[in-house]
Amino acid sequence: MFQVNDYDGYERAALHYAAERDVFCVELLLESGADINIPDGNCDTPLHWAAFKNNIQCVKLLLQRGAKVDPLDFNNDTPLAWAARKGHVEVISVLLDYNADPHIENLRGLTPVDKCIQVQISGLNTDNDNDCLGLMLRASWKLELTDAQQESIKGDNRLSDLLLPRIVSPSPLQSHCRYLIRKALGCRFLPNVVPKLPVPQRLQDFISLKC
């Protein structure tokens, strides 16, 4: 008899497929006892697949039901890294609302921020990719590029103006403080947490990446 967490021949469970496509199927499977963080054969979780396929409803539901926001696949990539590579700005925004970490390195030493920059350097970026990079830079406090990456962006005035100052100059103290505050708050839904902090509204907006 089929069990809700059984794997198919591709080492994937029903929830992996549902997370790509249909929020109602995800709801039904979770109510039937599906493991919300079940890894497939490559250690990809349902949240990885929902983020990769830009299924924002499934991303929200999985996070609301307690899915880990920064699970690692076989390459140590997080759902945030997958969304960054695909330019899914709304998914990135939701993951950052749940305090996903933009500085987790994969096995090649690349972070979700690096994924955004790679898309820019490739010249395949869209307006969504540009928005993704801006959002990820607000969430981060440091930027480290290889010599080859620095050479690649020197011919692009927009990228040079945006990225090179962050490399040659120390990160502003306020950016570092924001990152540390968010880190201290843990993987919770920050839009519910930040308004309860005993700090001015302007600082709440800063912590929430609104400015």
PDB file of C-alpha atoms in Angstrom:
ATOM      1  CA  MET A   1       0.000   0.000   0.000  1.00  0.00           C
ATOM      2  CA  PHE A   2       1.246   3.484  -0.872  1.00  0.00           C
ATOM      3  CA  GLN A   3       2.365   5.621   2.061  1.00  0.00           C
ATOM      4  CA  VAL A   4       2.402   9.404   1.910  1.00  0.00           C
ATOM      5  CA  ASN A   5       6.188   9.632   2.350  1.00  0.00           C
ATOM      6  CA  ASP A   6       7.095   6.827  -0.062  1.00  0.00           C
ATOM      7  CA  TYR A   7       9.617   7.552  -2.816  1.00  0.00           C
ATOM      8  CA  ASP A   8       9.187   6.843  -6.517  1.00  0.00           C
ATOM      9  CA  GLY A   9      11.851   5.578  -8.925  1.00  0.00           C
ATOM     10  CA  TYR A  10      13.342   9.069  -9.134  1.00  0.00           C
ATOM     11  CA  GLU A  11      13.804   9.183  -5.342  1.00  0.00           C
ATOM     12  CA  ARG A  12      11.109  11.824  -4.973  1.00  0.00           C
ATOM     13  CA  ALA A  13       8.023  11.833  -2.758  1.00  0.00           C
ATOM     14  CA  ALA A  14       4.554  13.123  -3.602  1.00  0.00           C
ATOM     15  CA  LEU A  15       5.157  16.361  -1.703  1.00  0.00           C
ATOM     16  CA  HIS A  16       8.106  17.255  -3.948  1.00  0.00           C
ATOM     17  CA  TYR A  17       5.867  17.140  -7.009  1.00  0.00           C
ATOM     18  CA  ALA A  18       2.990  18.924  -5.290  1.00  0.00           C
ATOM     19  CA  ALA A  19       5.228  21.751  -4.068  1.00  0.00           C
ATOM     20  CA  GLU A  20       6.119  22.549  -7.674  1.00  0.00           C
ATOM     21  CA  ARG A  21       2.549  22.718  -8.879  1.00  0.00           C
ATOM     22  CA  ASP A  22      -0.424  22.916  -6.546  1.00  0.00           C
ATOM     23  CA  VAL A  23      -0.957  24.419  -3.099  1.00  0.00           C
ATOM     24  CA  PHE A  24      -4.151  22.411  -2.514  1.00  0.00           C
ATOM     25  CA  CYS A  25      -2.280  19.144  -3.054  1.00  0.00           C
ATOM     26  CA  VAL A  26       0.406  20.342  -0.648  1.00  0.00           C
ATOM     27  CA  GLU A  27      -2.278  21.093   1.942  1.00  0.00           C
ATOM     28  CA  LEU A  28      -3.851  17.664   1.492  1.00  0.00           C
ATOM     29  CA  LEU A  29      -0.535  15.840   1.740  1.00  0.00           C
ATOM     30  CA  LEU A  30       0.477  17.733   4.872  1.00  0.00           C
ATOM     31  CA  GLU A  31      -2.875  16.945   6.471  1.00  0.00           C
ATOM     32  CA  SER A  32      -2.235  13.298   5.597  1.00  0.00           C
ATOM     33  CA  GLY A  33       1.075  13.289   7.458  1.00  0.00           C
ATOM     34  CA  ALA A  34       3.611  14.149   4.762  1.00  0.00           C
ATOM     35  CA  ASP A  35       7.052  15.078   6.083  1.00  0.00           C
ATOM     36  CA  ILE A  36       7.315  18.783   5.314  1.00  0.00           C
ATOM     37  CA  ASN A  37      11.129  18.647   5.113  1.00  0.00           C
ATOM     38  CA  ILE A  38      11.436  15.309   3.319  1.00  0.00           C
ATOM     39  CA  PRO A  39      14.601  15.244   1.148  1.00  0.00           C
ATOM     40  CA  ASP A  40      14.671  13.704  -2.297  1.00  0.00           C
ATOM     41  CA  GLY A  41      17.631  11.782  -3.693  1.00  0.00           C
ATOM     42  CA  ASN A  42      19.631  15.009  -4.021  1.00  0.00           C
ATOM     43  CA  CYS A  43      18.609  16.284  -0.574  1.00  0.00           C
ATOM     44  CA  ASP A  44      16.221  18.801  -2.167  1.00  0.00           C
ATOM     45  CA  THR A  45      13.234  19.550   0.055  1.00  0.00           C
ATOM     46  CA  PRO A  46       9.717  20.527  -1.050  1.00  0.00           C
ATOM     47  CA  LEU A  47      10.647  24.139  -0.269  1.00  0.00           C
ATOM     48  CA  HIS A  48      13.584  23.923  -2.677  1.00  0.00           C
ATOM     49  CA  TRP A  49      11.229  22.839  -5.461  1.00  0.00           C
ATOM     50  CA  ALA A  50       8.532  25.392  -4.677  1.00  0.00           C
ATOM     51  CA  ALA A  51      11.167  28.147  -4.712  1.00  0.00           C
ATOM     52  CA  PHE A  52      12.740  26.887  -7.941  1.00  0.00           C
ATOM     53  CA  LYS A  53       9.380  26.720  -9.726  1.00  0.00           C
ATOM     54  CA  ASN A  54       8.335  30.156  -8.413  1.00  0.00           C
ATOM     55  CA  ASN A  55       5.226  28.727  -6.761  1.00  0.00           C
ATOM     56  CA  ILE A  56       4.762  31.498  -4.238  1.00  0.00           C
ATOM     57  CA  GLN A  57       1.607  30.002  -2.696  1.00  0.00           C
ATOM     58  CA  CYS A  58       3.375  26.733  -1.959  1.00  0.00           C
ATOM     59  CA  VAL A  59       6.407  28.585  -0.595  1.00  0.00           C
ATOM     60  CA  LYS A  60       4.188  30.537   1.797  1.00  0.00           C
ATOM     61  CA  LEU A  61       2.206  27.495   2.911  1.00  0.00           C
ATOM     62  CA  LEU A  62       5.294  25.381   3.545  1.00  0.00           C
ATOM     63  CA  LEU A  63       6.889  28.134   5.615  1.00  0.00           C
ATOM     64  CA  GLN A  64       3.667  28.805   7.517  1.00  0.00           C
ATOM     65  CA  ARG A  65       3.497  25.113   8.375  1.00  0.00           C
ATOM     66  CA  GLY A  66       7.024  25.110   9.744  1.00  0.00           C
ATOM     67  CA  ALA A  67       9.300  24.083   6.885  1.00  0.00           C
ATOM     68  CA  LYS A  68      12.977  24.790   7.518  1.00  0.00           C
ATOM     69  CA  VAL A  69      13.842  28.009   5.711  1.00  0.00           C
ATOM     70  CA  ASP A  70      17.502  27.154   5.005  1.00  0.00           C
ATOM     71  CA  PRO A  71      17.723  23.393   4.312  1.00  0.00           C
ATOM     72  CA  LEU A  72      20.798  22.327   2.347  1.00  0.00           C
ATOM     73  CA  ASP A  73      20.751  20.215  -0.794  1.00  0.00           C
ATOM     74  CA  PHE A  74      23.606  17.945  -1.938  1.00  0.00           C
ATOM     75  CA  ASN A  75      25.577  21.038  -3.009  1.00  0.00           C
ATOM     76  CA  ASN A  76      24.741  22.924   0.209  1.00  0.00           C
ATOM     77  CA  ASP A  77      22.456  25.286  -1.718  1.00  0.00           C
ATOM     78  CA  THR A  78      19.405  26.666   0.092  1.00  0.00           C
ATOM     79  CA  PRO A  79      15.973  27.492  -1.365  1.00  0.00           C
ATOM     80  CA  LEU A  80      17.088  31.140  -1.316  1.00  0.00           C
ATOM     81  CA  ALA A  81      20.013  30.245  -3.582  1.00  0.00           C
ATOM     82  CA  TRP A  82      17.681  28.421  -5.968  1.00  0.00           C
ATOM     83  CA  ALA A  83      15.312  31.398  -6.124  1.00  0.00           C
ATOM     84  CA  ALA A  84      18.233  33.800  -6.607  1.00  0.00           C
ATOM     85  CA  ARG A  85      19.553  31.796  -9.545  1.00  0.00           C
ATOM     86  CA  LYS A  86      16.139  31.936 -11.219  1.00  0.00           C
ATOM     87  CA  GLY A  87      15.382  35.593 -10.442  1.00  0.00           C
ATOM     88  CA  HIS A  88      12.216  34.870  -8.464  1.00  0.00           C
ATOM     89  CA  VAL A  89      11.997  38.146  -6.580  1.00  0.00           C
ATOM     90  CA  GLU A  90       8.699  37.472  -4.783  1.00  0.00           C
ATOM     91  CA  VAL A  91       9.963  34.121  -3.513  1.00  0.00           C
ATOM     92  CA  ILE A  92      13.179  35.774  -2.346  1.00  0.00           C
ATOM     93  CA  SER A  93      11.159  38.424  -0.522  1.00  0.00           C
ATOM     94  CA  VAL A  94       9.087  35.796   1.308  1.00  0.00           C
ATOM     95  CA  LEU A  95      12.147  33.721   2.218  1.00  0.00           C
ATOM     96  CA  LEU A  96      13.840  36.828   3.612  1.00  0.00           C
ATOM     97  CA  ASP A  97      10.656  37.600   5.564  1.00  0.00           C
ATOM     98  CA  TYR A  98      11.275  34.244   7.240  1.00  0.00           C
ATOM     99  CA  ASN A  99      14.894  35.286   7.792  1.00  0.00           C
ATOM    100  CA  ALA A 100      16.642  33.106   5.232  1.00  0.00           C
ATOM    101  CA  ASP A 101      20.402  33.678   5.389  1.00  0.00           C
ATOM    102  CA  PRO A 102      21.909  35.249   2.233  1.00  0.00           C
ATOM    103  CA  HIS A 103      25.444  34.308   3.304  1.00  0.00           C
ATOM    104  CA  ILE A 104      25.252  30.495   3.464  1.00  0.00           C
ATOM    105  CA  GLU A 105      28.021  29.117   1.233  1.00  0.00           C
ATOM    106  CA  ASN A 106      27.592  26.059  -0.935  1.00  0.00           C
ATOM    107  CA  LEU A 107      30.358  23.537  -1.602  1.00  0.00           C
ATOM    108  CA  ARG A 108      31.887  25.869  -4.195  1.00  0.00           C
ATOM    109  CA  GLY A 109      31.936  28.757  -1.733  1.00  0.00           C
ATOM    110  CA  LEU A 110      29.057  30.571  -3.464  1.00  0.00           C
ATOM    111  CA  THR A 111      26.257  32.281  -1.536  1.00  0.00           C
ATOM    112  CA  PRO A 112      22.735  33.246  -2.656  1.00  0.00           C
ATOM    113  CA  VAL A 113      24.087  36.774  -3.178  1.00  0.00           C
ATOM    114  CA  ASP A 114      26.740  35.333  -5.502  1.00  0.00           C
ATOM    115  CA  LYS A 115      24.015  33.563  -7.483  1.00  0.00           C
ATOM    116  CA  CYS A 116      22.335  36.915  -8.147  1.00  0.00           C
ATOM    117  CA  ILE A 117      25.626  38.454  -9.224  1.00  0.00           C
ATOM    118  CA  GLN A 118      26.395  35.541 -11.567  1.00  0.00           C
ATOM    119  CA  VAL A 119      23.137  36.187 -13.417  1.00  0.00           C
ATOM    120  CA  GLN A 120      24.089  39.852 -13.774  1.00  0.00           C
ATOM    121  CA  ILE A 121      27.563  39.041 -15.088  1.00  0.00           C
ATOM    122  CA  SER A 122      26.125  36.591 -17.614  1.00  0.00           C
ATOM    123  CA  GLY A 123      24.185  39.447 -19.205  1.00  0.00           C
ATOM    124  CA  LEU A 124      20.957  37.444 -19.050  1.00  0.00           C
ATOM    125  CA  ASN A 125      19.441  39.538 -16.284  1.00  0.00           C
ATOM    126  CA  THR A 126      15.897  40.880 -16.438  1.00  0.00           C
ATOM    127  CA  ASP A 127      14.190  43.581 -14.372  1.00  0.00           C
ATOM    128  CA  ASN A 128      13.278  40.864 -11.870  1.00  0.00           C
ATOM    129  CA  ASP A 129      16.929  39.857 -11.563  1.00  0.00           C
ATOM    130  CA  ASN A 130      17.870  43.482 -10.934  1.00  0.00           C
ATOM    131  CA  ASP A 131      15.247  43.691  -8.180  1.00  0.00           C
ATOM    132  CA  CYS A 132      16.544  40.418  -6.722  1.00  0.00           C
ATOM    133  CA  LEU A 133      20.073  41.769  -6.513  1.00  0.00           C
ATOM    134  CA  GLY A 134      18.942  44.974  -4.830  1.00  0.00           C
ATOM    135  CA  LEU A 135      16.931  43.046  -2.245  1.00  0.00           C
ATOM    136  CA  MET A 136      19.732  40.581  -1.571  1.00  0.00           C
ATOM    137  CA  LEU A 137      22.271  43.360  -1.132  1.00  0.00           C
ATOM    138  CA  ARG A 138      20.027  45.001   1.475  1.00  0.00           C
ATOM    139  CA  ALA A 139      19.821  41.707   3.350  1.00  0.00           C
ATOM    140  CA  SER A 140      23.589  41.141   3.267  1.00  0.00           C
ATOM    141  CA  TRP A 141      26.447  42.872   5.017  1.00  0.00           C
ATOM    142  CA  LYS A 142      29.481  41.753   3.038  1.00  0.00           C
ATOM    143  CA  LEU A 143      30.375  41.214  -0.575  1.00  0.00           C
ATOM    144  CA  GLU A 144      33.342  39.203  -1.784  1.00  0.00           C
ATOM    145  CA  LEU A 145      33.997  38.770  -5.499  1.00  0.00           C
ATOM    146  CA  THR A 146      36.746  36.838  -7.224  1.00  0.00           C
ATOM    147  CA  ASP A 147      39.261  38.718  -9.356  1.00  0.00           C
ATOM    148  CA  ALA A 148      37.566  37.305 -12.460  1.00  0.00           C
ATOM    149  CA  GLN A 149      34.167  38.553 -11.307  1.00  0.00           C
ATOM    150  CA  GLN A 150      35.559  42.002 -10.593  1.00  0.00           C
ATOM    151  CA  GLU A 151      37.050  42.152 -14.079  1.00  0.00           C
ATOM    152  CA  SER A 152      33.739  41.043 -15.579  1.00  0.00           C
ATOM    153  CA  ILE A 153      31.729  43.850 -14.012  1.00  0.00           C
ATOM    154  CA  LYS A 154      34.184  46.646 -14.814  1.00  0.00           C
ATOM    155  CA  GLY A 155      32.719  46.948 -18.294  1.00  0.00           C
ATOM    156  CA  ASP A 156      29.223  47.418 -16.904  1.00  0.00           C
ATOM    157  CA  ASN A 157      28.812  50.889 -15.431  1.00  0.00           C
ATOM    158  CA  ARG A 158      25.626  50.014 -13.557  1.00  0.00           C
ATOM    159  CA  LEU A 159      27.126  46.939 -11.914  1.00  0.00           C
ATOM    160  CA  SER A 160      30.418  48.697 -11.237  1.00  0.00           C
ATOM    161  CA  ASP A 161      28.676  51.565  -9.478  1.00  0.00           C
ATOM    162  CA  LEU A 162      26.547  49.151  -7.481  1.00  0.00           C
ATOM    163  CA  LEU A 163      29.074  46.507  -6.476  1.00  0.00           C
ATOM    164  CA  LEU A 164      32.643  47.813  -6.552  1.00  0.00           C
ATOM    165  CA  PRO A 165      32.195  50.348  -3.720  1.00  0.00           C
ATOM    166  CA  ARG A 166      31.013  47.482  -1.505  1.00  0.00           C
ATOM    167  CA  ILE A 167      34.229  45.587  -2.232  1.00  0.00           C
ATOM    168  CA  VAL A 168      36.814  48.320  -1.805  1.00  0.00           C
ATOM    169  CA  SER A 169      35.157  49.891   1.256  1.00  0.00           C
ATOM    170  CA  PRO A 170      34.234  48.263   4.565  1.00  0.00           C
ATOM    171  CA  SER A 171      30.567  47.406   4.926  1.00  0.00           C
ATOM    172  CA  PRO A 172      28.677  50.210   6.689  1.00  0.00           C
ATOM    173  CA  LEU A 173      28.238  49.517  10.380  1.00  0.00           C
ATOM    174  CA  GLN A 174      24.483  49.871  10.046  1.00  0.00           C
ATOM    175  CA  SER A 175      24.333  47.086   7.437  1.00  0.00           C
ATOM    176  CA  HIS A 176      26.348  44.784   9.666  1.00  0.00           C
ATOM    177  CA  CYS A 177      24.142  45.624  12.651  1.00  0.00           C
ATOM    178  CA  ARG A 178      20.990  44.934  10.630  1.00  0.00           C
ATOM    179  CA  TYR A 179      22.305  41.528   9.606  1.00  0.00           C
ATOM    180  CA  LEU A 180      23.235  40.644  13.194  1.00  0.00           C
ATOM    181  CA  ILE A 181      19.858  41.792  14.539  1.00  0.00           C
ATOM    182  CA  ARG A 182      18.035  39.696  11.965  1.00  0.00           C
ATOM    183  CA  LYS A 183      20.319  36.760  12.757  1.00  0.00           C
ATOM    184  CA  ALA A 184      19.519  37.094  16.460  1.00  0.00           C
ATOM    185  CA  LEU A 185      15.772  37.056  15.766  1.00  0.00           C
ATOM    186  CA  GLY A 186      16.056  33.559  14.292  1.00  0.00           C
ATOM    187  CA  CYS A 187      14.054  31.888  11.537  1.00  0.00           C
ATOM    188  CA  ARG A 188      10.693  33.406  12.344  1.00  0.00           C
ATOM    189  CA  PHE A 189       8.178  35.400  10.307  1.00  0.00           C
ATOM    190  CA  LEU A 190       9.760  38.812  10.779  1.00  0.00           C
ATOM    191  CA  PRO A 191       6.698  40.882   9.734  1.00  0.00           C
ATOM    192  CA  ASN A 192       5.077  39.566  12.940  1.00  0.00           C
ATOM    193  CA  VAL A 193       8.187  39.855  15.096  1.00  0.00           C
ATOM    194  CA  VAL A 194       9.772  43.183  14.143  1.00  0.00           C
ATOM    195  CA  PRO A 195       6.731  45.392  14.976  1.00  0.00           C
ATOM    196  CA  LYS A 196       6.936  44.131  18.557  1.00  0.00           C
ATOM    197  CA  LEU A 197      10.528  45.322  18.999  1.00  0.00           C
ATOM    198  CA  PRO A 198      10.870  48.358  21.304  1.00  0.00           C
ATOM    199  CA  VAL A 199      12.545  50.480  18.631  1.00  0.00           C
ATOM    200  CA  PRO A 200      11.386  53.411  16.454  1.00  0.00           C
ATOM    201  CA  GLN A 201       9.339  52.704  13.324  1.00  0.00           C
ATOM    202  CA  ARG A 202      12.174  53.848  11.089  1.00  0.00           C
ATOM    203  CA  LEU A 203      14.491  51.263  12.612  1.00  0.00           C
ATOM    204  CA  GLN A 204      11.806  48.588  12.287  1.00  0.00           C
ATOM    205  CA  ASP A 205      11.549  49.416   8.577  1.00  0.00           C
ATOM    206  CA  PHE A 206      15.329  49.185   8.263  1.00  0.00           C
ATOM    207  CA  ILE A 207      15.440  45.763   9.930  1.00  0.00           C
ATOM    208  CA  SER A 208      12.609  44.626   7.640  1.00  0.00           C
ATOM    209  CA  LEU A 209      14.609  45.614   4.511  1.00  0.00           C
ATOM    210  CA  LYS A 210      12.097  48.314   3.588  1.00  0.00           C
ATOM    211  CA  CYS A 211      14.831  50.929   3.334  1.00  0.00           C
TER     212      CYS A 211
END
